PDB file of C-alpha atoms and ligand atoms in Angstrom:
ATOM      1  CA  MET A   1      78.168  87.238  53.813  1.00  0.00           C
ATOM      2  CA  SER A   2      81.987  87.417  54.095  1.00  0.00           C
ATOM      3  CA  SER A   3      82.334  90.426  56.642  1.00  0.00           C
ATOM      4  CA  ILE A   4      83.099  90.825  60.302  1.00  0.00           C
ATOM      5  CA  VAL A   5      81.644  92.615  63.191  1.00  0.00           C
ATOM      6  CA  VAL A   6      84.146  94.217  65.643  1.00  0.00           C
ATOM      7  CA  LEU A   7      83.519  94.767  69.287  1.00  0.00           C
ATOM      8  CA  ILE A   8      85.360  97.629  71.043  1.00  0.00           C
ATOM      9  CA  SER A   9      85.358  99.483  74.278  1.00  0.00           C
ATOM     10  CA  GLY A  10      87.488 102.464  73.700  1.00  0.00           C
ATOM     11  CA  ARG A  11      90.240 103.846  71.565  1.00  0.00           C
ATOM     12  CA  GLY A  12      89.775 101.506  68.754  1.00  0.00           C
ATOM     13  CA  SER A  13      93.117 101.437  67.114  1.00  0.00           C
ATOM     14  CA  ASN A  14      93.074  97.764  66.510  1.00  0.00           C
ATOM     15  CA  MET A  15      89.765  98.264  64.647  1.00  0.00           C
ATOM     16  CA  GLN A  16      91.194 101.038  62.788  1.00  0.00           C
ATOM     17  CA  ALA A  17      94.245  98.746  61.733  1.00  0.00           C
ATOM     18  CA  LEU A  18      91.424  96.234  60.501  1.00  0.00           C
ATOM     19  CA  LEU A  19      89.750  98.941  58.337  1.00  0.00           C
ATOM     20  CA  ASP A  20      93.122 100.377  57.231  1.00  0.00           C
ATOM     21  CA  ALA A  21      93.913  96.668  55.882  1.00  0.00           C
ATOM     22  CA  GLY A  22      90.750  96.681  53.811  1.00  0.00           C
ATOM     23  CA  ILE A  23      89.137  93.919  56.030  1.00  0.00           C
ATOM     24  CA  PRO A  24      85.374  93.980  55.235  1.00  0.00           C
ATOM     25  CA  VAL A  25      83.685  95.336  58.463  1.00  0.00           C
ATOM     26  CA  ALA A  26      79.856  95.276  58.436  1.00  0.00           C
ATOM     27  CA  ALA A  27      79.646  97.051  61.836  1.00  0.00           C
ATOM     28  CA  VAL A  28      81.456  98.178  65.007  1.00  0.00           C
ATOM     29  CA  ILE A  29      79.670  97.588  68.297  1.00  0.00           C
ATOM     30  CA  SER A  30      80.692  98.965  71.726  1.00  0.00           C
ATOM     31  CA  ASN A  31      79.475  98.356  75.244  1.00  0.00           C
ATOM     32  CA  VAL A  32      80.659 101.924  75.987  1.00  0.00           C
ATOM     33  CA  THR A  33      78.646 104.966  74.889  1.00  0.00           C
ATOM     34  CA  GLY A  34      80.991 107.558  73.418  1.00  0.00           C
ATOM     35  CA  ALA A  35      83.965 105.039  72.953  1.00  0.00           C
ATOM     36  CA  ALA A  36      86.666 107.095  70.927  1.00  0.00           C
ATOM     37  CA  GLY A  37      86.609 104.234  68.058  1.00  0.00           C
ATOM     38  CA  LEU A  38      83.007 104.556  67.395  1.00  0.00           C
ATOM     39  CA  ALA A  39      83.606 108.050  65.871  1.00  0.00           C
ATOM     40  CA  ILE A  40      86.489 106.786  63.712  1.00  0.00           C
ATOM     41  CA  ALA A  41      84.042 103.926  62.460  1.00  0.00           C
ATOM     42  CA  GLU A  42      81.271 106.434  61.723  1.00  0.00           C
ATOM     43  CA  GLN A  43      83.729 108.734  59.797  1.00  0.00           C
ATOM     44  CA  ARG A  44      84.514 105.795  57.410  1.00  0.00           C
ATOM     45  CA  GLY A  45      80.792 105.111  56.799  1.00  0.00           C
ATOM     46  CA  ILE A  46      80.701 101.968  59.003  1.00  0.00           C
ATOM     47  CA  ALA A  47      77.541 101.006  60.953  1.00  0.00           C
ATOM     48  CA  THR A  48      77.941 101.408  64.674  1.00  0.00           C
ATOM     49  CA  ARG A  49      75.961 100.180  67.485  1.00  0.00           C
ATOM     50  CA  VAL A  50      75.976 100.702  71.243  1.00  0.00           C
ATOM     51  CA  VAL A  51      74.917  98.151  73.753  1.00  0.00           C
ATOM     52  CA  PRO A  52      75.628  99.754  77.032  1.00  0.00           C
ATOM     53  CA  HIS A  53      76.250  96.783  79.740  1.00  0.00           C
ATOM     54  CA  LYS A  54      75.210  99.181  82.349  1.00  0.00           C
ATOM     55  CA  ASP A  55      71.683  99.233  81.143  1.00  0.00           C
ATOM     56  CA  TYR A  56      71.227  95.520  81.853  1.00  0.00           C
ATOM     57  CA  ALA A  57      70.481  93.806  85.128  1.00  0.00           C
ATOM     58  CA  SER A  58      72.479  90.745  84.487  1.00  0.00           C
ATOM     59  CA  ARG A  59      75.312  89.618  82.197  1.00  0.00           C
ATOM     60  CA  GLU A  60      73.043  87.111  80.510  1.00  0.00           C
ATOM     61  CA  SER A  61      70.579  90.015  79.444  1.00  0.00           C
ATOM     62  CA  PHE A  62      73.498  92.151  78.242  1.00  0.00           C
ATOM     63  CA  GLU A  63      74.973  89.282  76.053  1.00  0.00           C
ATOM     64  CA  GLU A  64      71.535  88.382  74.661  1.00  0.00           C
ATOM     65  CA  ALA A  65      71.276  91.991  73.496  1.00  0.00           C
ATOM     66  CA  LEU A  66      74.690  92.195  72.224  1.00  0.00           C
ATOM     67  CA  ALA A  67      74.217  88.822  70.328  1.00  0.00           C
ATOM     68  CA  GLY A  68      70.966  90.256  68.775  1.00  0.00           C
ATOM     69  CA  GLN A  69      72.929  93.333  67.493  1.00  0.00           C
ATOM     70  CA  ILE A  70      75.854  91.219  66.089  1.00  0.00           C
ATOM     71  CA  ASP A  71      73.610  88.604  64.411  1.00  0.00           C
ATOM     72  CA  ALA A  72      71.471  91.383  62.710  1.00  0.00           C
ATOM     73  CA  PHE A  73      74.682  91.766  60.580  1.00  0.00           C
ATOM     74  CA  SER A  74      75.261  87.956  59.985  1.00  0.00           C
ATOM     75  CA  PRO A  75      78.922  88.270  60.235  1.00  0.00           C
ATOM     76  CA  ARG A  76      81.278  85.249  59.429  1.00  0.00           C
ATOM     77  CA  LEU A  77      83.559  86.376  62.241  1.00  0.00           C
ATOM     78  CA  VAL A  78      83.346  88.566  65.411  1.00  0.00           C
ATOM     79  CA  ALA A  79      86.637  90.326  66.245  1.00  0.00           C
ATOM     80  CA  LEU A  80      87.134  91.661  69.694  1.00  0.00           C
ATOM     81  CA  ALA A  81      89.340  94.543  69.626  1.00  0.00           C
ATOM     82  CA  GLY A  82      89.898  96.019  73.145  1.00  0.00           C
ATOM     83  CA  PHE A  83      86.467  94.773  74.247  1.00  0.00           C
ATOM     84  CA  MET A  84      86.734  94.984  77.999  1.00  0.00           C
ATOM     85  CA  ARG A  85      83.855  92.716  79.127  1.00  0.00           C
ATOM     86  CA  VAL A  86      84.272  89.215  80.294  1.00  0.00           C
ATOM     87  CA  LEU A  87      82.024  87.042  77.982  1.00  0.00           C
ATOM     88  CA  GLY A  88      80.077  84.043  79.596  1.00  0.00           C
ATOM     89  CA  PRO A  89      80.251  80.499  78.264  1.00  0.00           C
ATOM     90  CA  GLY A  90      76.738  80.624  76.777  1.00  0.00           C
ATOM     91  CA  PHE A  91      77.720  83.759  74.674  1.00  0.00           C
ATOM     92  CA  VAL A  92      81.263  82.362  73.638  1.00  0.00           C
ATOM     93  CA  ASP A  93      79.653  79.056  72.646  1.00  0.00           C
ATOM     94  CA  GLY A  94      77.364  80.838  70.140  1.00  0.00           C
ATOM     95  CA  TYR A  95      80.382  82.029  68.217  1.00  0.00           C
ATOM     96  CA  ARG A  96      82.583  79.015  68.788  1.00  0.00           C
ATOM     97  CA  ASP A  97      85.458  78.914  66.325  1.00  0.00           C
ATOM     98  CA  ARG A  98      84.362  82.315  64.773  1.00  0.00           C
ATOM     99  CA  MET A  99      85.393  84.775  67.350  1.00  0.00           C
ATOM    100  CA  LEU A 100      88.918  86.068  67.667  1.00  0.00           C
ATOM    101  CA  ASN A 101      90.589  88.336  70.230  1.00  0.00           C
ATOM    102  CA  ILE A 102      93.899  90.370  70.360  1.00  0.00           C
ATOM    103  CA  HIS A 103      95.664  90.236  73.759  1.00  0.00           C
ATOM    104  CA  PRO A 104      98.764  92.211  74.498  1.00  0.00           C
ATOM    105  CA  SER A 105     100.934  89.503  75.888  1.00  0.00           C
ATOM    106  CA  LEU A 106     102.480  86.276  74.706  1.00  0.00           C
ATOM    107  CA  LEU A 107      99.932  84.071  76.077  1.00  0.00           C
ATOM    108  CA  PRO A 108      99.547  81.917  78.139  1.00  0.00           C
ATOM    109  CA  ALA A 109     101.927  84.375  79.995  1.00  0.00           C
ATOM    110  CA  PHE A 110      99.914  87.387  81.500  1.00  0.00           C
ATOM    111  CA  PRO A 111      96.252  86.644  80.722  1.00  0.00           C
ATOM    112  CA  GLY A 112      94.025  89.413  82.125  1.00  0.00           C
ATOM    113  CA  LEU A 113      94.808  93.104  82.660  1.00  0.00           C
ATOM    114  CA  ASN A 114      97.934  95.443  83.097  1.00  0.00           C
ATOM    115  CA  THR A 115     100.104  92.997  81.005  1.00  0.00           C
ATOM    116  CA  HIS A 116     102.781  95.433  80.389  1.00  0.00           C
ATOM    117  CA  GLU A 117     103.337  96.268  84.052  1.00  0.00           C
ATOM    118  CA  ARG A 118     103.376  92.673  84.843  1.00  0.00           C
ATOM    119  CA  ALA A 119     105.815  91.753  82.081  1.00  0.00           C
ATOM    120  CA  LEU A 120     108.318  94.376  83.474  1.00  0.00           C
ATOM    121  CA  ALA A 121     107.804  93.219  87.064  1.00  0.00           C
ATOM    122  CA  GLU A 122     108.625  89.783  86.098  1.00  0.00           C
ATOM    123  CA  GLY A 123     111.686  90.875  84.103  1.00  0.00           C
ATOM    124  CA  VAL A 124     110.771  88.947  81.047  1.00  0.00           C
ATOM    125  CA  LYS A 125     112.993  89.698  78.011  1.00  0.00           C
ATOM    126  CA  LEU A 126     110.431  89.132  75.465  1.00  0.00           C
ATOM    127  CA  HIS A 127     106.903  90.447  75.338  1.00  0.00           C
ATOM    128  CA  GLY A 128     104.368  90.818  72.696  1.00  0.00           C
ATOM    129  CA  CYS A 129     100.748  90.157  71.717  1.00  0.00           C
ATOM    130  CA  THR A 130      98.651  87.182  70.674  1.00  0.00           C
ATOM    131  CA  VAL A 131      95.695  86.756  68.389  1.00  0.00           C
ATOM    132  CA  HIS A 132      93.521  83.694  69.672  1.00  0.00           C
ATOM    133  CA  PHE A 133      90.018  82.066  69.187  1.00  0.00           C
ATOM    134  CA  VAL A 134      87.879  83.087  72.077  1.00  0.00           C
ATOM    135  CA  THR A 135      86.818  80.376  74.606  1.00  0.00           C
ATOM    136  CA  ALA A 136      85.028  80.618  77.946  1.00  0.00           C
ATOM    137  CA  ASP A 137      88.505  80.274  79.515  1.00  0.00           C
ATOM    138  CA  LEU A 138      89.765  83.859  79.677  1.00  0.00           C
ATOM    139  CA  ASP A 139      92.586  84.709  77.188  1.00  0.00           C
ATOM    140  CA  HIS A 140      93.388  80.963  76.860  1.00  0.00           C
ATOM    141  CA  GLY A 141      91.877  80.088  73.418  1.00  0.00           C
ATOM    142  CA  PRO A 142      93.671  78.392  70.567  1.00  0.00           C
ATOM    143  CA  ILE A 143      96.531  80.556  69.430  1.00  0.00           C
ATOM    144  CA  VAL A 144      96.458  81.811  65.692  1.00  0.00           C
ATOM    145  CA  ALA A 145      99.470  84.162  65.716  1.00  0.00           C
ATOM    146  CA  GLN A 146     101.839  85.946  68.057  1.00  0.00           C
ATOM    147  CA  ALA A 147     104.330  88.915  67.781  1.00  0.00           C
ATOM    148  CA  ALA A 148     107.275  89.429  69.977  1.00  0.00           C
ATOM    149  CA  VAL A 149     109.336  92.494  70.705  1.00  0.00           C
ATOM    150  CA  PRO A 150     112.346  92.669  73.014  1.00  0.00           C
ATOM    151  CA  VAL A 151     111.972  94.185  76.477  1.00  0.00           C
ATOM    152  CA  ARG A 152     114.626  97.073  76.872  1.00  0.00           C
ATOM    153  CA  ARG A 153     116.278  97.910  80.126  1.00  0.00           C
ATOM    154  CA  ASP A 154     114.853 101.443  80.095  1.00  0.00           C
ATOM    155  CA  ASP A 155     111.279 100.434  79.084  1.00  0.00           C
ATOM    156  CA  THR A 156     108.317 101.811  81.031  1.00  0.00           C
ATOM    157  CA  ALA A 157     104.919 100.237  80.663  1.00  0.00           C
ATOM    158  CA  ALA A 158     103.853 102.941  78.398  1.00  0.00           C
ATOM    159  CA  SER A 159     106.924 102.479  76.007  1.00  0.00           C
ATOM    160  CA  LEU A 160     106.484  98.807  76.015  1.00  0.00           C
ATOM    161  CA  ALA A 161     102.761  99.046  75.357  1.00  0.00           C
ATOM    162  CA  GLN A 162     103.529 101.328  72.443  1.00  0.00           C
ATOM    163  CA  ARG A 163     106.009  98.778  70.861  1.00  0.00           C
ATOM    164  CA  VAL A 164     103.612  95.987  71.328  1.00  0.00           C
ATOM    165  CA  LEU A 165     100.646  97.884  69.826  1.00  0.00           C
ATOM    166  CA  LYS A 166     102.458  98.439  66.604  1.00  0.00           C
ATOM    167  CA  GLN A 167     102.799  94.757  66.346  1.00  0.00           C
ATOM    168  CA  GLU A 168      99.028  94.281  67.214  1.00  0.00           C
ATOM    169  CA  HIS A 169      98.239  96.383  64.246  1.00  0.00           C
ATOM    170  CA  VAL A 170     100.320  94.098  62.030  1.00  0.00           C
ATOM    171  CA  LEU A 171      99.216  90.972  63.423  1.00  0.00           C
ATOM    172  CA  TYR A 172      95.436  91.333  63.803  1.00  0.00           C
ATOM    173  CA  PRO A 173      94.556  92.176  60.225  1.00  0.00           C
ATOM    174  CA  ARG A 174      96.800  89.324  59.023  1.00  0.00           C
ATOM    175  CA  ALA A 175      95.034  86.695  61.143  1.00  0.00           C
ATOM    176  CA  VAL A 176      91.620  88.019  60.330  1.00  0.00           C
ATOM    177  CA  ARG A 177      92.372  87.721  56.680  1.00  0.00           C
ATOM    178  CA  TRP A 178      93.441  84.068  57.168  1.00  0.00           C
ATOM    179  CA  PHE A 179      90.195  83.424  58.821  1.00  0.00           C
ATOM    180  CA  LEU A 180      88.070  84.983  56.022  1.00  0.00           C
ATOM    181  CA  ASP A 181      90.258  83.195  53.383  1.00  0.00           C
ATOM    182  CA  GLY A 182      89.345  79.879  55.066  1.00  0.00           C
ATOM    183  CA  ARG A 183      93.065  79.190  55.958  1.00  0.00           C
ATOM    184  CA  LEU A 184      92.922  78.608  59.738  1.00  0.00           C
ATOM    185  CA  VAL A 185      92.625  74.947  60.858  1.00  0.00           C
ATOM    186  CA  ILE A 186      91.855  74.191  64.513  1.00  0.00           C
ATOM    187  CA  LYS A 187      93.002  70.781  65.498  1.00  0.00           C
ATOM    188  CA  ARG A 188      93.057  69.506  69.073  1.00  0.00           C
ATOM    189  CA  GLY A 189      93.374  72.986  70.281  1.00  0.00           C
ATOM    190  CA  THR A 190      96.023  74.199  67.973  1.00  0.00           C
ATOM    191  CA  VAL A 191      95.857  76.575  65.036  1.00  0.00           C
ATOM    192  CA  ASN A 192      97.571  76.143  61.734  1.00  0.00           C
ATOM    193  CA  VAL A 193      97.461  78.214  58.539  1.00  0.00           C
ATOM    194  CA  LYS A 194      96.902  76.371  55.340  1.00  0.00           C
ATOM    195  CA  GLY A 195      99.940  77.239  53.077  1.00  0.00           C
ATOM    196  CA  ASN A 196     102.170  77.573  56.078  1.00  0.00           C
ATOM    197  CA  ASP A 197     102.517  81.352  56.454  1.00  0.00           C
ATOM    198  CA  ALA A 198     104.585  82.191  59.506  1.00  0.00           C
ATOM    199  CA  GLN A 199     102.435  82.491  62.535  1.00  0.00           C
ATOM    200  CA  PHE A 200     104.806  84.714  64.408  1.00  0.00           C
ATOM    201  CA  VAL A 201     106.459  88.107  63.979  1.00  0.00           C
ATOM    202  CA  PHE A 202     109.705  89.066  65.775  1.00  0.00           C
ATOM    203  CA  ASP A 203     110.459  92.846  65.457  1.00  0.00           C
ATOM    204  CA  ASP A 204     113.735  93.943  67.407  1.00  0.00           C
ATOM    205  CA  SER A 205     114.155  96.949  65.137  1.00  0.00           C
ATOM    206  CA  ALA A 206     112.436  99.422  67.395  1.00  0.00           C
TER     207      ALA A 206
HETATM  208  C1  LIG B 301      94.983  96.731  72.934  1.00  0.00           C
HETATM  209  O1  LIG B 301      96.092  96.544  73.569  1.00  0.00           O
HETATM  210  C2  LIG B 301      94.254  95.160  72.899  1.00  0.00           C
HETATM  211  O2  LIG B 301      95.248  94.209  72.592  1.00  0.00           O
HETATM  212  C3  LIG B 301      93.733  95.181  74.256  1.00  0.00           C
HETATM  213  O3  LIG B 301      93.275  96.383  74.559  1.00  0.00           O
HETATM  214  C4  LIG B 301      93.947  97.209  73.816  1.00  0.00           C
HETATM  215  C5  LIG B 301      92.929  98.069  72.982  1.00  0.00           C
HETATM  216  O4  LIG B 301      93.504  99.050  72.178  1.00  0.00           O
HETATM  217  N1  LIG B 301      92.874  94.067  74.364  1.00  0.00           N
HETATM  218  P1  LIG B 301      92.616  99.723  70.988  1.00  0.00           P
HETATM  219  O5  LIG B 301      91.188 100.114  71.448  1.00  0.00           O
HETATM  220  O6  LIG B 301      92.548  98.653  69.892  1.00  0.00           O
HETATM  221  O7  LIG B 301      93.363 100.955  70.618  1.00  0.00           O
END
């Protein structure tokens, strides 16, 4: 089946961007009960599931339950979209080369949390977001596409986050579509797109 499962923990705006772009989403699964994105998915008639990590004694048992829910939909791809749990090597290995993440920085700069605050503190002049394949090395998998925005003198973490998020919503559906169309080629840890579509976006208009 040519569909994807999206994992979220919160607001779900990237998930929504995937739906708006017409990406076939079989289900949206959250580790957080009441995550706002679940209601959006339900309104659109998408199947939703909750696997609350707090209900499990270990990461392994949580991940086993999560994998069970994902696999019930037989997705071609798992898309992490604001999924805020670190995933262990066993789980990640089960979805090798078929799990993507969107991260709000130009990786390999600023893996982890609070990326916008850290970008401002470092005084970088370009910031952005990255879609990458998920590996056991947090926020370090093969890079599929990146979007860059300029950092403005008067930026706050919130204004920068907003400008980056706008690009996330452009970049993620594009990358997922490439995957579903069988156009992504991973070779020695780097990713190319068959047909040579631009794997970057630079938006200095905002
Ligand atoms: C996004 O900035 C995403 O890159 C990061 O967490 C945020 C989630 O936002 N991983 P949303 O839930 O998609 O609105």
